[in-house]
Tab-separated table of C-alpha atoms in Angstrom:
chain	number	residue	atom	x	y	z
Y	164	MET	CA	149.826	87.448	164.624
Y	165	PRO	CA	146.255	88.327	163.535
Y	166	ASP	CA	143.476	85.773	163.892
Y	167	PRO	CA	143.330	83.299	160.998
Y	168	VAL	CA	140.724	83.688	158.280
Y	169	THR	CA	138.470	80.668	157.839
Y	170	LEU	CA	137.856	79.731	154.214
Y	171	ARG	CA	134.954	77.488	153.233
Y	172	TYR	CA	134.844	77.926	149.458
Y	173	LEU	CA	138.328	79.141	148.549
Y	174	THR	CA	139.996	75.784	149.172
Y	175	LEU	CA	141.618	73.035	147.105
Y	176	HIS	CA	138.803	70.579	147.820
Y	177	PRO	CA	137.170	69.990	144.408
Y	178	THR	CA	133.372	70.129	144.264
Y	179	ASP	CA	131.553	67.616	142.083
Y	180	VAL	CA	130.134	69.448	139.085
Y	181	ALA	CA	126.622	68.218	139.925
Y	182	ALA	CA	126.823	70.021	143.296
Y	183	VAL	CA	128.060	73.355	141.900
Y	184	PRO	CA	125.647	76.194	142.809
Y	185	ASP	CA	123.774	77.721	139.883
Y	186	LEU	CA	124.979	81.057	138.516
Y	187	ASP	CA	121.816	82.789	139.771
Y	188	ASP	CA	122.393	81.670	143.382
Y	189	ALA	CA	122.716	85.122	144.966
Y	190	ASP	CA	123.187	83.753	148.490
Y	191	PHE	CA	126.205	81.726	147.366
Y	192	ASP	CA	127.628	84.781	145.603
Y	193	ARG	CA	127.229	86.843	148.779
Y	194	GLN	CA	129.169	84.254	150.780
Y	195	LEU	CA	131.892	84.153	148.121
Y	196	ALA	CA	132.204	87.945	148.071
Y	197	ASP	CA	132.408	88.113	151.867
Y	198	GLU	CA	135.066	85.396	151.982
Y	199	ALA	CA	137.113	87.093	149.262
Y	200	ALA	CA	136.993	90.427	151.094
Y	201	ARG	CA	138.238	88.823	154.308
Y	202	LEU	CA	141.038	87.095	152.407
Y	203	PHE	CA	142.206	90.158	150.452
Y	204	ASP	CA	142.051	92.470	153.480
Y	205	HIS	CA	143.657	90.143	156.026
Y	206	GLU	CA	146.447	91.820	157.988
Y	207	GLY	CA	148.774	88.825	157.786
Y	208	TRP	CA	150.030	89.280	154.202
Y	209	THR	CA	153.816	89.524	154.221
Y	210	GLU	CA	157.008	89.170	152.119
Y	211	ARG	CA	156.173	92.055	149.836
Y	212	LYS	CA	158.132	92.101	146.567
Y	213	SER	CA	157.940	94.528	143.654
Y	214	TRP	CA	158.143	93.431	140.020
Y	215	HIS	CA	158.339	94.992	136.569
Y	216	GLY	CA	159.475	98.379	137.756
Y	217	GLY	CA	156.923	98.618	140.555
Y	218	ILE	CA	153.880	97.795	138.410
Y	219	VAL	CA	153.165	94.710	140.533
Y	220	ASP	CA	153.562	93.950	144.242
Y	221	THR	CA	153.306	90.360	145.477
Y	222	PHE	CA	152.634	89.020	148.976
Y	223	ILE	CA	152.401	85.683	150.808
Y	224	LEU	CA	149.884	84.731	153.501
Y	225	PRO	CA	151.566	82.409	156.073
Y	226	HIS	CA	149.773	79.136	156.756
Y	227	GLU	CA	149.177	80.211	160.367
Y	228	CYS	CA	146.836	82.903	159.032
Y	229	VAL	CA	144.428	80.512	157.295
Y	230	THR	CA	142.252	77.592	158.292
Y	231	TYR	CA	139.973	75.602	156.003
Y	232	ASP	CA	136.459	74.301	156.578
Y	233	PRO	CA	135.216	73.118	153.151
Y	234	ALA	CA	131.492	73.713	152.663
Y	235	LEU	CA	130.797	72.116	149.283
Y	236	SER	CA	132.644	68.827	149.686
Y	237	SER	CA	133.336	66.182	152.303
Y	238	GLY	CA	136.912	67.353	152.720
Y	239	GLN	CA	138.650	67.484	156.063
Y	240	SER	CA	138.849	70.736	158.035
Y	241	GLY	CA	142.198	72.027	159.217
Y	242	PRO	CA	145.304	73.974	158.178
Y	243	SER	CA	145.866	72.122	154.887
Y	244	PRO	CA	144.037	73.525	151.831
Y	245	THR	CA	143.753	70.005	150.391
Y	246	GLY	CA	142.931	68.296	153.682
Y	247	LYS	CA	146.038	66.130	153.317
Y	248	ALA	CA	148.770	66.031	155.943
Y	249	GLY	CA	152.055	67.515	154.784
Y	250	GLU	CA	150.458	69.994	152.372
Y	251	GLU	CA	150.106	72.857	154.838
Y	252	GLY	CA	152.934	74.519	152.913
Y	253	ILE	CA	150.639	75.300	149.961
Y	254	LEU	CA	150.138	79.004	150.586
Y	255	TRP	CA	148.025	81.858	149.330
Y	256	HIS	CA	149.874	84.296	147.086
Y	257	LYS	CA	148.571	87.736	146.170
Y	258	ARG	CA	149.510	90.369	143.636
Y	259	VAL	CA	148.292	93.974	143.603
Y	260	SER	CA	148.575	96.598	140.855
Y	261	GLN	CA	147.179	100.114	140.605
Y	262	PHE	CA	146.690	102.081	137.397
Y	263	LYS	CA	145.417	105.471	136.355
Y	264	ALA	CA	142.107	105.054	134.587
Y	265	SER	CA	143.221	107.632	132.024
Y	266	GLU	CA	146.126	105.368	131.024
Y	267	HIS	CA	144.682	101.850	131.232
Y	268	GLY	CA	140.933	102.378	131.157
Y	269	GLY	CA	138.235	102.960	133.733
Y	270	TYR	CA	135.954	100.482	135.461
Y	271	ASP	CA	133.731	99.857	132.441
Y	272	VAL	CA	136.726	99.048	130.237
Y	273	TRP	CA	138.100	96.647	132.854
Y	274	TYR	CA	134.730	94.947	133.250
Y	275	ASP	CA	134.454	94.511	129.487
Y	276	ALA	CA	137.947	92.974	129.474
Y	277	MET	CA	137.989	90.830	132.634
Y	278	GLY	CA	134.378	90.401	133.746
Y	279	ASP	CA	132.364	90.036	130.562
Y	280	ARG	CA	132.873	86.715	128.720
Y	281	HIS	CA	135.786	85.994	131.045
Y	282	ILE	CA	136.645	82.504	129.795
Y	283	GLU	CA	136.394	83.393	126.106
Y	284	GLN	CA	138.639	86.408	126.518
Y	285	GLU	CA	141.072	84.581	128.800
Y	286	GLU	CA	141.966	82.403	125.820
Y	287	GLU	CA	143.133	85.561	124.028
Y	288	TYR	CA	145.645	86.771	126.633
Y	289	VAL	CA	146.907	83.531	128.239
Y	290	ASP	CA	149.372	82.261	125.650
Y	291	ASN	CA	149.704	78.705	126.955
Y	292	LEU	CA	145.960	78.113	127.435
Y	293	VAL	CA	145.368	75.868	124.422
Y	294	ASN	CA	141.847	74.552	124.977
Y	295	VAL	CA	138.778	75.050	127.172
Y	296	ILE	CA	136.165	72.282	127.401
Y	297	ASP	CA	132.682	72.846	128.823
Y	298	VAL	CA	132.280	70.007	131.341
Y	299	GLY	CA	129.059	71.247	132.945
Y	300	LYS	CA	126.817	70.991	129.911
Y	301	ASP	CA	125.564	67.446	130.586
Y	302	ALA	CA	124.807	68.293	134.223
Y	303	GLY	CA	123.054	71.537	133.300
Y	304	LYS	CA	125.727	73.609	135.054
Y	305	GLU	CA	127.084	76.814	133.549
Y	306	GLY	CA	130.608	78.112	134.070
Y	307	CYS	CA	132.277	74.706	134.566
Y	308	TYR	CA	135.343	74.046	132.429
Y	309	CYS	CA	138.398	71.882	131.919
Y	310	LYS	CA	141.302	74.165	130.948
Y	311	LEU	CA	144.335	72.702	129.166
Y	312	TYR	CA	147.749	74.387	129.379
Y	313	LYS	CA	150.811	73.751	127.217
Y	314	LEU	CA	154.029	73.937	129.246
Y	315	PRO	CA	157.609	74.455	127.996
Y	316	PHE	CA	159.546	71.509	126.608
Y	317	GLY	CA	160.532	69.066	129.333
Y	318	ALA	CA	157.491	69.688	131.534
Y	319	THR	CA	154.269	67.704	131.357
Y	320	ASP	CA	151.276	69.731	130.211
Y	321	ARG	CA	148.735	70.579	132.905
Y	322	SER	CA	144.949	70.689	133.162
Y	323	PHE	CA	142.703	72.408	135.700
Y	324	MET	CA	138.997	71.862	136.352
Y	325	ALA	CA	137.380	75.167	137.264
Y	326	HIS	CA	134.013	76.626	138.161
Y	327	CYS	CA	134.163	80.267	137.039
Y	328	ARG	CA	131.768	82.994	138.139
Y	329	VAL	CA	131.774	86.797	138.182
Y	330	VAL	CA	130.332	88.604	141.215
Y	331	THR	CA	129.546	92.289	141.792
Y	332	PRO	CA	129.185	92.664	145.596
Y	333	SER	CA	127.121	95.854	145.698
Y	334	SER	CA	124.515	94.480	143.293
Y	335	LEU	CA	124.079	91.573	145.709
Y	336	SER	CA	123.438	94.058	148.514
Y	337	THR	CA	120.745	95.674	146.388
Y	338	GLU	CA	119.110	92.292	145.754
Y	339	GLU	CA	119.205	91.472	149.463
Y	340	SER	CA	117.459	94.748	150.311
Y	341	ASN	CA	114.756	94.001	147.760
Y	342	GLU	CA	114.290	90.488	149.126
Y	343	GLN	CA	113.724	91.932	152.599
Y	344	GLY	CA	110.953	94.096	151.219
Y	345	ASP	CA	112.618	97.443	151.837
Y	346	LYS	CA	110.782	99.743	149.454
Y	347	SER	CA	111.784	103.048	151.022
Y	348	ALA	CA	113.108	105.810	148.803
Y	349	SER	CA	116.519	105.597	150.412
Y	350	SER	CA	116.898	101.981	149.289
Y	351	LYS	CA	116.044	102.631	145.654
Y	352	LYS	CA	118.892	102.673	143.206
Y	353	PRO	CA	119.349	106.197	141.800
Y	354	GLU	CA	118.453	106.464	138.144
Y	355	GLY	CA	121.478	105.825	135.962
Y	356	GLU	CA	123.571	104.290	138.757
Y	357	SER	CA	125.434	101.106	137.895
Y	358	ALA	CA	124.224	97.918	139.544
Y	359	SER	CA	127.750	97.326	140.810
Y	360	GLU	CA	128.134	100.761	142.363
Y	361	SER	CA	128.604	100.968	146.128
Y	362	SER	CA	127.217	103.582	148.486
Y	363	ASP	CA	130.347	105.705	148.104
Y	364	GLY	CA	130.080	105.572	144.318
Y	365	LEU	CA	133.086	103.261	143.867
Y	366	ARG	CA	132.516	100.006	142.008
Y	367	GLU	CA	134.155	96.587	142.053
Y	368	PHE	CA	133.751	93.103	140.653
Y	369	LEU	CA	135.246	89.720	141.522
Y	370	VAL	CA	136.159	86.797	139.270
Y	371	PHE	CA	136.292	83.391	140.986
Y	372	SER	CA	137.852	80.172	139.722
Y	373	LEU	CA	137.044	77.302	142.088
Y	374	PRO	CA	138.191	73.667	141.758
Y	375	ILE	CA	135.685	71.065	140.582
Y	376	THR	CA	135.703	67.428	139.531
Y	377	THR	CA	133.585	65.195	137.311
Y	378	SER	CA	132.530	61.566	137.489
Y	379	THR	CA	133.398	61.031	133.820
Y	380	ASP	CA	136.743	61.389	132.104
Y	381	VAL	CA	137.441	64.233	129.691
Y	382	LYS	CA	138.981	62.682	126.588
Y	383	GLU	CA	140.921	65.851	125.677
Y	384	GLU	CA	142.632	65.686	129.093
Y	385	LYS	CA	144.171	62.256	128.469
Y	386	LYS	CA	147.833	63.330	128.145
Y	387	TYR	CA	147.664	66.054	130.794
Y	388	VAL	CA	148.475	66.018	134.504
Y	389	ARG	CA	145.681	67.607	136.511
Y	390	GLY	CA	146.508	70.353	138.957
Y	391	THR	CA	144.176	72.058	141.421
Y	392	GLN	CA	143.702	75.791	141.827
Y	393	ALA	CA	141.524	78.321	143.643
Y	394	THR	CA	141.786	81.914	142.453
Y	395	VAL	CA	139.926	85.169	142.969
Y	396	GLU	CA	140.580	88.411	141.115
Y	397	ARG	CA	139.289	91.778	142.279
Y	398	VAL	CA	139.010	94.911	140.157
Y	399	ARG	CA	137.848	98.019	141.989
Y	400	GLU	CA	137.759	101.778	141.704
Y	401	LEU	CA	139.743	103.863	144.185
Y	402	GLU	CA	139.628	107.574	144.883
Y	403	GLY	CA	141.425	109.852	142.448
Y	404	GLY	CA	140.621	107.984	139.251
Y	405	THR	CA	142.647	104.875	140.103
Y	406	ILE	CA	141.862	101.252	139.262
Y	407	GLU	CA	143.210	98.502	141.538
Y	408	TRP	CA	143.590	94.999	140.128
Y	409	SER	CA	144.382	92.239	142.639
Y	410	CYS	CA	144.621	88.476	142.389
Y	411	ALA	CA	144.883	85.896	145.188
Y	412	SER	CA	145.794	82.358	144.166
Y	413	LEU	CA	146.253	78.987	145.847
Y	414	SER	CA	147.374	76.058	143.723
Y	415	THR	CA	149.172	72.769	143.388
Y	416	PRO	CA	150.412	71.595	139.971
Y	417	GLY	CA	149.816	67.902	140.622
Y	418	GLY	CA	152.222	65.193	139.540
Y	419	ASN	CA	155.548	64.774	141.301
Y	420	ILE	CA	156.574	68.421	141.597
Y	421	PRO	CA	157.582	69.147	145.223
Y	422	VAL	CA	155.482	71.723	147.058
Y	423	LYS	CA	158.518	73.881	147.865
Y	424	LEU	CA	159.521	74.054	144.211
Y	425	SER	CA	156.087	75.069	142.961
Y	426	GLU	CA	155.664	77.579	145.801
Y	427	SER	CA	158.996	79.217	144.983
Y	428	LYS	CA	157.717	80.114	141.506
Y	429	MET	CA	154.252	81.376	142.421
Y	430	ALA	CA	155.077	85.055	143.007
Y	431	ASN	CA	157.039	85.287	139.767
Y	432	SER	CA	154.244	83.583	137.846
Y	433	LEU	CA	151.575	85.906	139.235
Y	434	ALA	CA	153.631	89.018	138.525
Y	435	ASP	CA	154.467	87.998	134.951
Y	436	ALA	CA	150.774	87.776	134.071
Y	437	VAL	CA	150.246	91.519	134.450
Y	438	PRO	CA	152.293	92.988	131.544
Y	439	SER	CA	150.845	90.524	129.030
Y	440	VAL	CA	147.275	91.285	130.110
Y	441	LEU	CA	147.903	95.040	129.901
Y	442	ALA	CA	149.339	94.646	126.404
Y	443	TRP	CA	146.284	92.637	125.348
Y	444	MET	CA	143.893	95.176	126.887
Y	445	ASN	CA	145.651	97.973	125.041
Y	446	ARG	CA	144.849	96.193	121.778
Y	447	ALA	CA	141.438	94.697	122.503
Y	448	HIS	CA	140.017	97.223	124.986
Y	449	PRO	CA	141.732	100.612	124.571
Y	450	PRO	CA	141.156	103.107	127.420
Y	451	GLY	CA	138.510	105.036	125.464
Y	452	ALA	CA	136.538	102.013	124.304
Y	453	SER	CA	133.659	102.842	126.646
Y	454	HIS	CA	133.306	106.235	124.951
Y	455	ILE	CA	132.856	104.537	121.597
Y	456	LYS	CA	130.094	102.280	122.933
Y	457	SER	CA	128.235	105.114	124.660
Y	458	GLY	CA	128.394	107.392	121.631
Y	459	THR	CA	130.540	110.059	123.296
Y	460	TYR	CA	133.747	109.297	121.435
Y	461	THR	CA	135.557	112.491	120.401
Y	462	ALA	CA	138.937	113.377	118.990
Y	463	ASP	CA	140.358	114.110	122.438
Y	464	THR	CA	139.355	110.885	124.214
Y	465	PRO	CA	142.249	108.673	125.403
Y	466	ALA	CA	141.454	106.018	122.797
Y	467	ASN	CA	142.163	108.416	119.947
Y	468	ALA	CA	145.906	108.210	120.509
Y	469	GLN	CA	145.778	104.439	120.923
Y	470	LYS	CA	143.428	103.722	118.035
Y	471	PRO	CA	142.905	106.687	115.682
Y	472	ALA	CA	139.387	107.205	114.408
Y	473	ARG	CA	138.634	105.933	110.938
Y	474	LEU	CA	137.315	108.363	108.380
Y	475	ARG	CA	133.660	107.902	107.576
Y	476	GLN	CA	131.317	109.222	104.923
Y	477	THR	CA	127.924	110.573	105.926
Y	478	GLN	CA	124.923	108.513	104.889
Y	479	ASP	CA	122.653	111.284	103.612
Y	480	ALA	CA	125.070	113.023	101.309
Y	481	ALA	CA	128.544	112.510	100.018
Y	482	ASN	CA	129.379	116.168	100.347
Y	483	PRO	CA	127.150	117.917	102.905
Y	484	GLY	CA	129.633	120.563	103.938
Y	485	GLY	CA	131.081	121.845	100.729
Y	486	GLY	CA	134.161	119.693	100.310
Y	487	MET	CA	133.922	118.049	103.753
Y	488	GLY	CA	132.263	114.770	102.795
Y	489	LEU	CA	134.969	112.770	104.605
Y	490	MET	CA	135.179	113.720	108.256
Y	491	PRO	CA	136.977	112.365	111.340
Y	492	ALA	CA	134.446	110.378	113.375
Y	493	GLY	CA	132.923	112.353	116.223
Y	494	ARG	CA	134.384	115.742	115.309
Y	495	PHE	CA	131.506	116.899	113.126
Y	496	THR	CA	127.921	115.739	112.801
Y	497	LEU	CA	125.605	115.856	109.835
Y	498	GLU	CA	123.161	117.972	111.821
Y	499	MET	CA	125.692	120.821	111.883
Y	500	PHE	CA	125.210	121.212	108.134
Y	501	GLN	CA	121.430	120.797	108.089
Y	502	LYS	CA	120.478	123.769	110.275
Y	503	GLU	CA	118.490	126.517	108.612
Y	504	VAL	CA	120.511	129.679	108.048
Y	505	PRO	CA	118.625	133.015	107.838
Y	506	LEU	CA	119.354	134.961	104.648
Y	507	ARG	CA	120.109	138.659	104.728
Y	508	ASP	CA	119.036	141.146	102.091
Y	509	TYR	CA	121.769	143.143	100.461
């Protein structure tokens, strides 16, 4: 059995919203990124299962492989993620999926979909997420929300208080080098390189959802039972044009649901999230969307098959090419018809 990983931030001990680190706290982000890496890469993950035709693999991390030492609250250290005796059976669950960038989009497309405006876009692809309330506004804290979920008939609706933040580990390394005053040429970021690009050229970002609590009641939460959840998602580039999307989650639904019952459904729940997100991405962020934004969209980019280019009319003339006033976007440019052509004498 490998040595247990000690988790200080990825626990089920809620942090008071007033004590939540600010979004520009780079040191906190570095500690989060390091803890997530140790969790994802731990050798103790077991009980591998494949779902949806092999699109998703799920794993469980036995409780012997984790110990908790909460850093942001006065919770009790030990093997229980909540600090309560008898809740050692609340386990970490992980899912892993790998996709070809040519089929489901490259890193930039995934960041636009999962990293940028994460909460706003989450409301688009999580069907039972019915409301998100900003609970950090009064305390001057960004990224703190109460999320309300509608459950099937017969089950009480659930709410979760979450502190959400997006972290790009390699950009933190760059900031740390700058803080140490390393101004050598080798430490400078090459021109045009992404801030989230690592030394081997492969990029990744992490999305954290950490449990919080507030001293005041949220009126919209009145008829909901509050659960507690800690989740981290990792999207990273691999060699060969592959994108890996992983999610590790630890949660308790609250109420009177037995731990064994909720744990038995975790793997299935994690796996079922993947197809719906892919379907949403295909609509909202087609694989070639980054080409459109960068101005390099052409008829043979992957997005063309997913979302055919609209016809457009040139601004300077309705008919610059002799009957070719309407042209597929990106295939021809106006400049092609404005070049001077030398005349020959006959």
